[in-house]
Amino acid sequence: MDKLHVRVNKLCAIFVFLFTFTVFIITSAPTVAFWDSGENVAAGYSLGITHPSGSPLFIMMMRVSSIIMLSFFDDVGFCMNIVSALLCAFTALFIYLSAVRIITVLNGVPDSFWKKFSTYTGGLIASFFAVFGKTFWFSATVASKINLYMFAVSLCLWLALVWAQCKNENRDKLLILITFISFVCIGLQIYLLIVLVPVFLFVILTDRSKIKNWRLGTLLLIFAAVGFSANLYLPIRSSTEPMININHPAAYHSLKDYLLQKPYGDENRFSAMPWRRGALASQFGIEGHIGYLGHHLTQYFRLSEFDSQRTLFAHGMGVGAVKYFIYLIPTILMLYGWHYTYKKKRPYALFLISFFLLASVFLVLYMNFADGTRAEKIDYMYWNYTGKPGELPLADREVRIRDYFFSAAYMHLGMWVGIGAAIIMSALFASRKKFLRNTAAPMAACFFVYLALLPLMQNWKICSRRGDFLPYDYAYNMLMSCEENGILFVSGDNDTFPLWALQEAYGIRQDVRVVNLALLNEGWYIKQLKNLEPKVPVSFTEDQIDNELKSELNPYEDILLLKVGDAQIAIPSRLQFPILKVQDQVVVNILRTNSWGRPLYFASSVPQEQKVGLAPYLQLEGLVEKIMPYELTPIQKVNIDRTAYLIDSVFKFRGRAYSRDFFDGTSLNAVYNYVNTHMQAGLVLKEKMEVQSRELARAQEQKLDESDITAMKAELETNRKIAHSIMTQCVDFVPFDWGPRYIRHEILMAQDMAEQAEIYAREAIEYNNREHRYRQMLAQALQKQGKHIEAVTTLRKLVGTALDQQFVYSSISKNFELAGMIDSALHVIKQYALIRPADPLAQSLIEYYTNMEQVNNED
């Protein structure tokens, strides 16, 4: 019977591996993705060094995979995503094997049909819930080192269970293997503690003699050191000066700071834990970016899109209570599994419970994420020391959703769901009561089989990155916006990492030097910019970089007119710009040292406060803003010719016809940078065409030379076509945003193209008939064409629903007036006056139409 169990168990394990690997491959990103994926792809291909805490083993794995798989696939990012999918499929395999072992320990070897069904179904539920949870699955589709950590955690969990059940006298080799795997895969990450503490507890509870086994202890230390030696990659590779060389850990002190994550603060996280950077209610509860509970509850299904971001009681106590009950079903299964396991196998229960609590409760306390309501400790102390001037400076809320730090907790929650389900099914099938055994048990079995597929069905849409070329195309378009040998200042991770990936892994536009403004505060980074090709013109000496550069009060009480070549650039005064950070000083230094020798750009997404007051000199070109040697007029703020050329002939816009649901918050930020570029170009062209139209009308009135008038008409038509093309491309790419449609509408209306405007307005209403602006656009187009009764019919649908009721009623009355129906116009405006009696427009229009009606009656 044991042999049959082993055979069936192997077949189920193979099925779990193949099925999960297939799902992960199908839903994988086809190329590089946003956030750390871009950095991992760049460093993986070039053997670089990622931000702390980097994983040397992961980077080396990425490099090997790219060498092997580029023979079969064209995209290096996809090759690395395949490795992540493979690691995650193995994680599912080991979660399944672990769950089956635990269920077998509790219920015995499956020697009957119902035992087999309960055991294997429980294992399948455990593996599917563990890896198809929202947090785990979303990471599984890209090159993320979290996937390596989860693989190591699941493998060590399984090895610990094998060790406990092994009768071989040499079983302690498994403990040595666990130690080696932990240190080689995880290094000094906090996940190392999450693995080794429960395993140590389990070993002590299972066999206390191991405490005095000095030989085993020595071997564990030796193999821990051997595994940790993978980190020698860091100083060795750093000394060769790769392009991606974060924190430059070539020397001992920089390597130590790198491994201890000192770049994120001088105080280690353990000593900093008592100072909470966010409210405990935010950190443990439901808060969109950092709240543990919100993501815990919604890992496998969601009753509302926003349930992980705001209180479940937003729509009342009754609705909230029902939601909590439904969402807590997986947790109830876990707690029941804890209780049952503790009664039958206490060492196993304490081992697994400690695993979960360390990965959840302890990790929330340890990571101490900021919610934007508390100050950093050092900021508070300085504020208090200086007499509490002004408002307390608060720490910025975490810039992104941090649920991935709790991947191990959510993975173990999923495993416990399967164990709890197996325990319940076993109890029902073994019950002496006929109803429970013959009716309730089969019903429960059907429910749990469905339950196994629930996270797969619920999370596919939000976790799948299939067809998502946006990160690659966004980075490509930003690089291509720069002229040859340009220097591009960028701000956030998503303006940096994908660009690094394209340059280092894909070999695209390596002539452009990407300068991250946040890293520009670090001396090691300034030196890299100064010394590595393509070099950035920095005149600071290395001694100045090491000893003199630091944030300071702005020394300029008045605006400084800075001479740069033959041009003058105005640097803000202390009143406008109180603090000059290191990055600000270096940007100014680069500007002066470069002296217009190479084109300098800011990414269009860089916040205004990081542009050192250079906004008046920035001209939009595609997705970047070029620093010009003179202050620009509003109509010069966009280089229309270059932007139109980039949009029409250079930019990539791959993927599907996007809907808003396709994008997460990160992708939407990139999308709206596109929208901003298109809309700014459209508005500048609109203003330019208005000027040209006035000049053309004046020329026709003055009867100037016909050839000049023809040339003016041709130029106006060319600009109209460019504007129409730019805005239509934006509408096609981002159909859910009303702004580009509205600007296109205004351009068409200004050029007396109301018929085309009507067609587009009707298309917009068909796409989204709840957007009131589209009906307003249609009414304007109909009014322009003299279709006044149709315009009235359209506007009547906005009565009582549109935000601007004044516009609705006044437009209806205007169309009645133009149709010669003054009595109807007066009636409509009187209705409006009843709603808004204090509106002066209503009274003036009533007087106006009353006078018109009297004149008509007299005639």
mmCIF file of N, CA and C in Angstrom, residues 601-709:
data_model
loop_
_atom_site.group_PDB
_atom_site.id
_atom_site.type_symbol
_atom_site.label_atom_id
_atom_site.label_comp_id
_atom_site.label_asym_id
_atom_site.label_seq_id
_atom_site.Cartn_x
_atom_site.Cartn_y
_atom_site.Cartn_z
ATOM 1 N N TYR A 601 18.493 66.294 -20.638
ATOM 2 C CA TYR A 601 17.047 66.092 -20.574
ATOM 3 C C TYR A 601 16.606 65.716 -19.167
ATOM 4 N N PHE A 602 15.379 66.055 -18.857
ATOM 5 C CA PHE A 602 14.654 65.462 -17.732
ATOM 6 C C PHE A 602 13.567 64.565 -18.310
ATOM 7 N N ALA A 603 13.366 63.398 -17.695
ATOM 8 C CA ALA A 603 12.175 62.616 -18.053
ATOM 9 C C ALA A 603 10.944 63.446 -17.720
ATOM 10 N N SER A 604 9.929 63.368 -18.545
ATOM 11 C CA SER A 604 8.738 64.199 -18.333
ATOM 12 C C SER A 604 8.035 63.868 -17.023
ATOM 13 N N SER A 605 8.341 62.713 -16.435
ATOM 14 C CA SER A 605 7.704 62.293 -15.186
ATOM 15 C C SER A 605 8.429 62.806 -13.948
ATOM 16 N N VAL A 606 9.580 63.464 -14.110
ATOM 17 C CA VAL A 606 10.325 63.978 -12.957
ATOM 18 C C VAL A 606 9.520 65.096 -12.301
ATOM 19 N N PRO A 607 9.310 65.035 -10.975
ATOM 20 C CA PRO A 607 8.549 66.104 -10.297
ATOM 21 C C PRO A 607 9.231 67.461 -10.436
ATOM 22 N N GLN A 608 8.446 68.520 -10.407
ATOM 23 C CA GLN A 608 8.974 69.866 -10.591
ATOM 24 C C GLN A 608 10.025 70.221 -9.550
ATOM 25 N N GLU A 609 9.836 69.754 -8.302
ATOM 26 C CA GLU A 609 10.770 70.139 -7.245
ATOM 27 C C GLU A 609 12.161 69.539 -7.434
ATOM 28 N N GLN A 610 12.299 68.585 -8.341
ATOM 29 C CA GLN A 610 13.608 67.986 -8.589
ATOM 30 C C GLN A 610 14.308 68.582 -9.815
ATOM 31 N N LYS A 611 13.722 69.624 -10.387
ATOM 32 C CA LYS A 611 14.287 70.202 -11.612
ATOM 33 C C LYS A 611 15.086 71.478 -11.352
ATOM 34 N N VAL A 612 15.387 71.769 -10.093
ATOM 35 C CA VAL A 612 16.242 72.889 -9.686
ATOM 36 C C VAL A 612 15.795 74.193 -10.350
ATOM 37 N N GLY A 613 14.498 74.412 -10.462
ATOM 38 C CA GLY A 613 14.003 75.647 -11.029
ATOM 39 C C GLY A 613 14.200 75.793 -12.525
ATOM 40 N N LEU A 614 14.484 74.696 -13.211
ATOM 41 C CA LEU A 614 14.772 74.768 -14.648
ATOM 42 C C LEU A 614 13.515 74.657 -15.517
ATOM 43 N N ALA A 615 12.336 74.583 -14.904
ATOM 44 C CA ALA A 615 11.103 74.389 -15.671
ATOM 45 C C ALA A 615 10.914 75.403 -16.803
ATOM 46 N N PRO A 616 11.252 76.706 -16.623
ATOM 47 C CA PRO A 616 11.046 77.660 -17.728
ATOM 48 C C PRO A 616 11.918 77.385 -18.948
ATOM 49 N N TYR A 617 12.933 76.513 -18.785
ATOM 50 C CA TYR A 617 13.872 76.258 -19.880
ATOM 51 C C TYR A 617 13.673 74.877 -20.507
ATOM 52 N N LEU A 618 12.595 74.190 -20.111
ATOM 53 C CA LEU A 618 12.395 72.810 -20.552
ATOM 54 C C LEU A 618 11.403 72.753 -21.709
ATOM 55 N N GLN A 619 11.826 72.089 -22.783
ATOM 56 C CA GLN A 619 10.989 71.934 -23.976
ATOM 57 C C GLN A 619 10.670 70.452 -24.164
ATOM 58 N N LEU A 620 9.385 70.135 -24.221
ATOM 59 C CA LEU A 620 8.958 68.740 -24.346
ATOM 60 C C LEU A 620 9.308 68.186 -25.721
ATOM 61 N N GLU A 621 9.974 67.028 -25.719
ATOM 62 C CA GLU A 621 10.273 66.298 -26.954
ATOM 63 C C GLU A 621 9.967 64.830 -26.701
ATOM 64 N N GLY A 622 8.810 64.380 -27.099
ATOM 65 C CA GLY A 622 8.416 62.999 -26.833
ATOM 66 C C GLY A 622 8.153 62.810 -25.349
ATOM 67 N N LEU A 623 8.887 61.876 -24.729
ATOM 68 C CA LEU A 623 8.701 61.589 -23.306
ATOM 69 C C LEU A 623 9.742 62.271 -22.438
ATOM 70 N N VAL A 624 10.505 63.192 -23.000
ATOM 71 C CA VAL A 624 11.533 63.890 -22.230
ATOM 72 C C VAL A 624 11.390 65.394 -22.435
ATOM 73 N N GLU A 625 12.038 66.140 -21.539
ATOM 74 C CA GLU A 625 12.062 67.598 -21.644
ATOM 75 C C GLU A 625 13.506 68.048 -21.772
ATOM 76 N N LYS A 626 13.819 68.703 -22.847
ATOM 77 C CA LYS A 626 15.192 69.136 -23.129
ATOM 78 C C LYS A 626 15.457 70.488 -22.476
ATOM 79 N N ILE A 627 16.632 70.604 -21.843
ATOM 80 C CA ILE A 627 17.026 71.880 -21.253
ATOM 81 C C ILE A 627 17.532 72.789 -22.367
ATOM 82 N N MET A 628 16.852 73.913 -22.541
ATOM 83 C CA MET A 628 17.194 74.868 -23.590
ATOM 84 C C MET A 628 17.983 76.042 -23.008
ATOM 85 N N PRO A 629 18.791 76.736 -23.816
ATOM 86 C CA PRO A 629 19.625 77.836 -23.305
ATOM 87 C C PRO A 629 18.882 79.164 -23.188
ATOM 88 N N TYR A 630 17.566 79.135 -23.258
ATOM 89 C CA TYR A 630 16.796 80.368 -23.150
ATOM 90 C C TYR A 630 15.422 80.028 -22.572
ATOM 91 N N GLU A 631 14.788 81.040 -21.971
ATOM 92 C CA GLU A 631 13.466 80.836 -21.397
ATOM 93 C C GLU A 631 12.437 80.747 -22.514
ATOM 94 N N LEU A 632 11.521 79.807 -22.375
ATOM 95 C CA LEU A 632 10.596 79.489 -23.455
ATOM 96 C C LEU A 632 9.250 80.188 -23.270
ATOM 97 N N THR A 633 8.648 80.576 -24.368
ATOM 98 C CA THR A 633 7.270 81.071 -24.337
ATOM 99 C C THR A 633 6.331 79.860 -24.283
ATOM 100 N N PRO A 634 5.068 80.063 -23.905
ATOM 101 C CA PRO A 634 4.144 78.910 -23.826
ATOM 102 C C PRO A 634 4.058 78.114 -25.118
ATOM 103 N N ILE A 635 4.103 78.798 -26.257
ATOM 104 C CA ILE A 635 3.953 78.083 -27.521
ATOM 105 C C ILE A 635 5.235 77.340 -27.909
ATOM 106 N N GLN A 636 6.352 77.667 -27.223
ATOM 107 C CA GLN A 636 7.630 76.986 -27.481
ATOM 108 C C GLN A 636 7.846 75.806 -26.530
ATOM 109 N N LYS A 637 6.931 75.587 -25.573
ATOM 110 C CA LYS A 637 7.144 74.560 -24.545
ATOM 111 C C LYS A 637 7.129 73.147 -25.111
ATOM 112 N N VAL A 638 6.668 72.982 -26.345
ATOM 113 C CA VAL A 638 6.664 71.667 -26.996
ATOM 114 C C VAL A 638 7.346 71.793 -28.353
ATOM 115 N N ASN A 639 8.313 70.942 -28.585
ATOM 116 C CA ASN A 639 8.935 70.859 -29.915
ATOM 117 C C ASN A 639 8.003 70.000 -30.771
ATOM 118 N N ILE A 640 7.096 70.664 -31.473
ATOM 119 C CA ILE A 640 6.041 69.957 -32.194
ATOM 120 C C ILE A 640 6.623 69.040 -33.266
ATOM 121 N N ASP A 641 7.557 69.542 -34.047
ATOM 122 C CA ASP A 641 8.083 68.757 -35.168
ATOM 123 C C ASP A 641 8.728 67.470 -34.684
ATOM 124 N N ARG A 642 9.579 67.579 -33.652
ATOM 125 C CA ARG A 642 10.260 66.364 -33.167
ATOM 126 C C ARG A 642 9.292 65.430 -32.451
ATOM 127 N N THR A 643 8.389 65.998 -31.648
ATOM 128 C CA THR A 643 7.422 65.154 -30.931
ATOM 129 C C THR A 643 6.524 64.405 -31.904
ATOM 130 N N ALA A 644 6.053 65.097 -32.931
ATOM 131 C CA ALA A 644 5.196 64.446 -33.930
ATOM 132 C C ALA A 644 5.966 63.362 -34.674
ATOM 133 N N TYR A 645 7.229 63.630 -34.989
ATOM 134 C CA TYR A 645 8.052 62.622 -35.668
ATOM 135 C C TYR A 645 8.242 61.396 -34.783
ATOM 136 N N LEU A 646 8.529 61.633 -33.502
ATOM 137 C CA LEU A 646 8.740 60.505 -32.587
ATOM 138 C C LEU A 646 7.471 59.666 -32.461
ATOM 139 N N ILE A 647 6.334 60.323 -32.284
ATOM 140 C CA ILE A 647 5.073 59.597 -32.096
ATOM 141 C C ILE A 647 4.706 58.815 -33.354
ATOM 142 N N ASP A 648 4.878 59.425 -34.519
ATOM 143 C CA ASP A 648 4.441 58.803 -35.771
ATOM 144 C C ASP A 648 5.417 57.760 -36.292
ATOM 145 N N SER A 649 6.727 57.977 -36.113
ATOM 146 C CA SER A 649 7.716 57.174 -36.824
ATOM 147 C C SER A 649 8.664 56.375 -35.945
ATOM 148 N N VAL A 650 8.725 56.673 -34.649
ATOM 149 C CA VAL A 650 9.744 56.045 -33.798
ATOM 150 C C VAL A 650 9.126 55.232 -32.671
ATOM 151 N N PHE A 651 8.163 55.797 -31.968
ATOM 152 C CA PHE A 651 7.628 55.162 -30.767
ATOM 153 C C PHE A 651 6.992 53.812 -31.080
ATOM 154 N N LYS A 652 7.109 52.908 -30.091
ATOM 155 C CA LYS A 652 6.436 51.612 -30.145
ATOM 156 C C LYS A 652 5.197 51.675 -29.254
ATOM 157 N N PHE A 653 4.075 51.216 -29.773
ATOM 158 C CA PHE A 653 2.845 51.097 -29.005
ATOM 159 C C PHE A 653 2.289 49.693 -29.237
ATOM 160 N N ARG A 654 2.956 48.701 -28.636
ATOM 161 C CA ARG A 654 2.525 47.322 -28.874
ATOM 162 C C ARG A 654 1.489 46.881 -27.838
ATOM 163 N N GLY A 655 0.920 45.729 -28.084
ATOM 164 C CA GLY A 655 -0.023 45.154 -27.140
ATOM 165 C C GLY A 655 -1.436 45.218 -27.648
ATOM 166 N N ARG A 656 -2.363 45.042 -26.757
ATOM 167 C CA ARG A 656 -3.780 44.966 -27.102
ATOM 168 C C ARG A 656 -4.418 46.349 -27.118
ATOM 169 N N ALA A 657 -5.680 46.408 -27.524
ATOM 170 C CA ALA A 657 -6.450 47.638 -27.366
ATOM 171 C C ALA A 657 -6.759 47.744 -25.878
ATOM 172 N N TYR A 658 -6.094 48.629 -25.211
ATOM 173 C CA TYR A 658 -6.101 48.645 -23.762
ATOM 174 C C TYR A 658 -7.420 49.164 -23.190
ATOM 175 N N SER A 659 -7.834 48.543 -22.111
ATOM 176 C CA SER A 659 -8.902 49.083 -21.290
ATOM 177 C C SER A 659 -8.281 49.463 -19.951
ATOM 178 N N ARG A 660 -8.983 50.246 -19.179
ATOM 179 C CA ARG A 660 -8.430 50.693 -17.904
ATOM 180 C C ARG A 660 -8.140 49.509 -16.988
ATOM 181 N N ASP A 661 -8.954 48.456 -17.058
ATOM 182 C CA ASP A 661 -8.775 47.291 -16.194
ATOM 183 C C ASP A 661 -7.452 46.579 -16.454
ATOM 184 N N PHE A 662 -6.884 46.779 -17.637
ATOM 185 C CA PHE A 662 -5.646 46.085 -17.968
ATOM 186 C C PHE A 662 -4.467 46.618 -17.154
ATOM 187 N N PHE A 663 -4.534 47.880 -16.745
ATOM 188 C CA PHE A 663 -3.400 48.526 -16.100
ATOM 189 C C PHE A 663 -3.535 48.498 -14.583
ATOM 190 N N ASP A 664 -2.424 48.227 -13.896
ATOM 191 C CA ASP A 664 -2.381 48.486 -12.464
ATOM 192 C C ASP A 664 -1.929 49.928 -12.274
ATOM 193 N N GLY A 665 -1.790 50.349 -11.006
ATOM 194 C CA GLY A 665 -1.440 51.738 -10.739
ATOM 195 C C GLY A 665 -0.115 52.140 -11.346
ATOM 196 N N THR A 666 0.863 51.242 -11.322
ATOM 197 C CA THR A 666 2.177 51.542 -11.876
ATOM 198 C C THR A 666 2.094 51.787 -13.372
ATOM 199 N N SER A 667 1.409 50.914 -14.079
ATOM 200 C CA SER A 667 1.285 51.058 -15.522
ATOM 201 C C SER A 667 0.508 52.317 -15.887
ATOM 202 N N LEU A 668 -0.508 52.647 -15.071
ATOM 203 C CA LEU A 668 -1.289 53.845 -15.354
ATOM 204 C C LEU A 668 -0.430 55.103 -15.286
ATOM 205 N N ASN A 669 0.541 55.122 -14.354
ATOM 206 C CA ASN A 669 1.432 56.281 -14.275
ATOM 207 C C ASN A 669 2.199 56.463 -15.574
ATOM 208 N N ALA A 670 2.686 55.353 -16.139
ATOM 209 C CA ALA A 670 3.408 55.426 -17.412
ATOM 210 C C ALA A 670 2.467 55.847 -18.538
ATOM 211 N N VAL A 671 1.267 55.279 -18.521
ATOM 212 C CA VAL A 671 0.290 55.612 -19.556
ATOM 213 C C VAL A 671 -0.022 57.102 -19.550
ATOM 214 N N TYR A 672 -0.176 57.674 -18.360
ATOM 215 C CA TYR A 672 -0.527 59.090 -18.290
ATOM 216 C C TYR A 672 0.643 59.999 -18.649
ATOM 217 N N ASN A 673 1.863 59.465 -18.621
ATOM 218 C CA ASN A 673 2.971 60.239 -19.182
ATOM 219 C C ASN A 673 2.824 60.342 -20.697
ATOM 220 N N TYR A 674 2.383 59.246 -21.325
ATOM 221 C CA TYR A 674 2.053 59.325 -22.759
ATOM 222 C C TYR A 674 0.941 60.346 -22.996
ATOM 223 N N VAL A 675 -0.117 60.250 -22.205
ATOM 224 C CA VAL A 675 -1.253 61.154 -22.360
ATOM 225 C C VAL A 675 -0.801 62.600 -22.211
ATOM 226 N N ASN A 676 0.061 62.844 -21.219
ATOM 227 C CA ASN A 676 0.561 64.195 -20.995
ATOM 228 C C ASN A 676 1.300 64.716 -22.221
ATOM 229 N N THR A 677 2.149 63.870 -22.816
ATOM 230 C CA THR A 677 2.892 64.278 -24.009
ATOM 231 C C THR A 677 1.947 64.616 -25.147
ATOM 232 N N HIS A 678 1.004 63.740 -25.427
ATOM 233 C CA HIS A 678 0.069 63.958 -26.524
ATOM 234 C C HIS A 678 -0.795 65.197 -26.286
ATOM 235 N N MET A 679 -1.270 65.336 -25.046
ATOM 236 C CA MET A 679 -2.171 66.450 -24.766
ATOM 237 C C MET A 679 -1.440 67.791 -24.813
ATOM 238 N N GLN A 680 -0.208 67.824 -24.290
ATOM 239 C CA GLN A 680 0.549 69.078 -24.379
ATOM 240 C C GLN A 680 0.797 69.452 -25.836
ATOM 241 N N ALA A 681 1.172 68.448 -26.645
ATOM 242 C CA ALA A 681 1.384 68.720 -28.068
ATOM 243 C C ALA A 681 0.092 69.191 -28.722
ATOM 244 N N GLY A 682 -1.019 68.538 -28.387
ATOM 245 C CA GLY A 682 -2.305 68.924 -28.961
ATOM 246 C C GLY A 682 -2.712 70.337 -28.577
ATOM 247 N N LEU A 683 -2.507 70.714 -27.309
ATOM 248 C CA LEU A 683 -2.881 72.050 -26.853
ATOM 249 C C LEU A 683 -2.024 73.134 -27.504
ATOM 250 N N VAL A 684 -0.710 72.851 -27.628
ATOM 251 C CA VAL A 684 0.171 73.824 -28.283
ATOM 252 C C VAL A 684 -0.226 73.980 -29.751
ATOM 253 N N LEU A 685 -0.518 72.870 -30.416
ATOM 254 C CA LEU A 685 -0.945 72.942 -31.812
ATOM 255 C C LEU A 685 -2.281 73.683 -31.936
ATOM 256 N N LYS A 686 -3.181 73.460 -30.996
ATOM 257 C CA LYS A 686 -4.471 74.160 -31.013
ATOM 258 C C LYS A 686 -4.254 75.664 -30.919
ATOM 259 N N GLU A 687 -3.403 76.076 -29.977
ATOM 260 C CA GLU A 687 -3.121 77.499 -29.822
ATOM 261 C C GLU A 687 -2.434 78.053 -31.073
ATOM 262 N N LYS A 688 -1.514 77.259 -31.616
ATOM 263 C CA LYS A 688 -0.798 77.702 -32.815
ATOM 264 C C LYS A 688 -1.759 77.852 -33.995
ATOM 265 N N MET A 689 -2.695 76.916 -34.134
ATOM 266 C CA MET A 689 -3.650 76.993 -35.239
ATOM 267 C C MET A 689 -4.615 78.156 -35.075
ATOM 268 N N GLU A 690 -4.971 78.473 -33.830
ATOM 269 C CA GLU A 690 -5.831 79.625 -33.610
ATOM 270 C C GLU A 690 -5.150 80.911 -34.063
ATOM 271 N N VAL A 691 -3.860 81.026 -33.761
ATOM 272 C CA VAL A 691 -3.092 82.188 -34.213
ATOM 273 C C VAL A 691 -3.026 82.214 -35.741
ATOM 274 N N GLN A 692 -2.745 81.027 -36.325
ATOM 275 C CA GLN A 692 -2.653 80.957 -37.783
ATOM 276 C C GLN A 692 -3.994 81.272 -38.451
ATOM 277 N N SER A 693 -5.093 80.827 -37.844
ATOM 278 C CA SER A 693 -6.423 81.105 -38.406
ATOM 279 C C SER A 693 -6.707 82.601 -38.397
ATOM 280 N N ARG A 694 -6.334 83.278 -37.294
ATOM 281 C CA ARG A 694 -6.541 84.723 -37.235
ATOM 282 C C ARG A 694 -5.686 85.445 -38.279
ATOM 283 N N GLU A 695 -4.449 84.982 -38.413
ATOM 284 C CA GLU A 695 -3.563 85.597 -39.411
ATOM 285 C C GLU A 695 -4.075 85.348 -40.824
ATOM 286 N N LEU A 696 -4.600 84.149 -41.063
ATOM 287 C CA LEU A 696 -5.147 83.839 -42.388
ATOM 288 C C LEU A 696 -6.370 84.709 -42.681
ATOM 289 N N ALA A 697 -7.247 84.854 -41.702
ATOM 290 C CA ALA A 697 -8.444 85.691 -41.892
ATOM 291 C C ALA A 697 -8.041 87.142 -42.166
ATOM 292 N N ARG A 698 -7.017 87.614 -41.450
ATOM 293 C CA ARG A 698 -6.551 88.984 -41.657
ATOM 294 C C ARG A 698 -5.953 89.147 -43.056
ATOM 295 N N ALA A 699 -5.185 88.113 -43.486
ATOM 296 C CA ALA A 699 -4.566 88.166 -44.813
ATOM 297 C C ALA A 699 -5.630 88.164 -45.905
ATOM 298 N N GLN A 700 -6.692 87.343 -45.724
ATOM 299 C CA GLN A 700 -7.769 87.312 -46.709
ATOM 300 C C GLN A 700 -8.542 88.623 -46.732
ATOM 301 N N GLU A 701 -8.714 89.202 -45.558
ATOM 302 C CA GLU A 701 -9.430 90.478 -45.485
ATOM 303 C C GLU A 701 -8.642 91.594 -46.159
ATOM 304 N N GLN A 702 -7.323 91.545 -45.997
ATOM 305 C CA GLN A 702 -6.469 92.570 -46.596
ATOM 306 C C GLN A 702 -6.113 92.248 -48.046
ATOM 307 N N LYS A 703 -6.589 91.064 -48.510
ATOM 308 C CA LYS A 703 -6.370 90.646 -49.893
ATOM 309 C C LYS A 703 -4.887 90.650 -50.257
ATOM 310 N N LEU A 704 -4.125 89.927 -49.420
ATOM 311 C CA LEU A 704 -2.692 89.798 -49.695
ATOM 312 C C LEU A 704 -2.471 88.893 -50.884
ATOM 313 N N ASP A 705 -1.205 88.725 -51.256
ATOM 314 C CA ASP A 705 -0.844 87.898 -52.413
ATOM 315 C C ASP A 705 -1.414 86.491 -52.251
ATOM 316 N N GLU A 706 -2.003 85.955 -53.325
ATOM 317 C CA GLU A 706 -2.660 84.648 -53.279
ATOM 318 C C GLU A 706 -1.705 83.536 -52.904
ATOM 319 N N SER A 707 -0.463 83.624 -53.354
ATOM 320 C CA SER A 707 0.522 82.582 -53.026
ATOM 321 C C SER A 707 0.802 82.540 -51.526
ATOM 322 N N ASP A 708 0.836 83.725 -50.873
ATOM 323 C CA ASP A 708 1.048 83.769 -49.426
ATOM 324 C C ASP A 708 -0.144 83.151 -48.699
ATOM 325 N N ILE A 709 -1.338 83.465 -49.171
ATOM 326 C CA ILE A 709 -2.536 82.898 -48.550
ATOM 327 C C ILE A 709 -2.565 81.383 -48.717
#
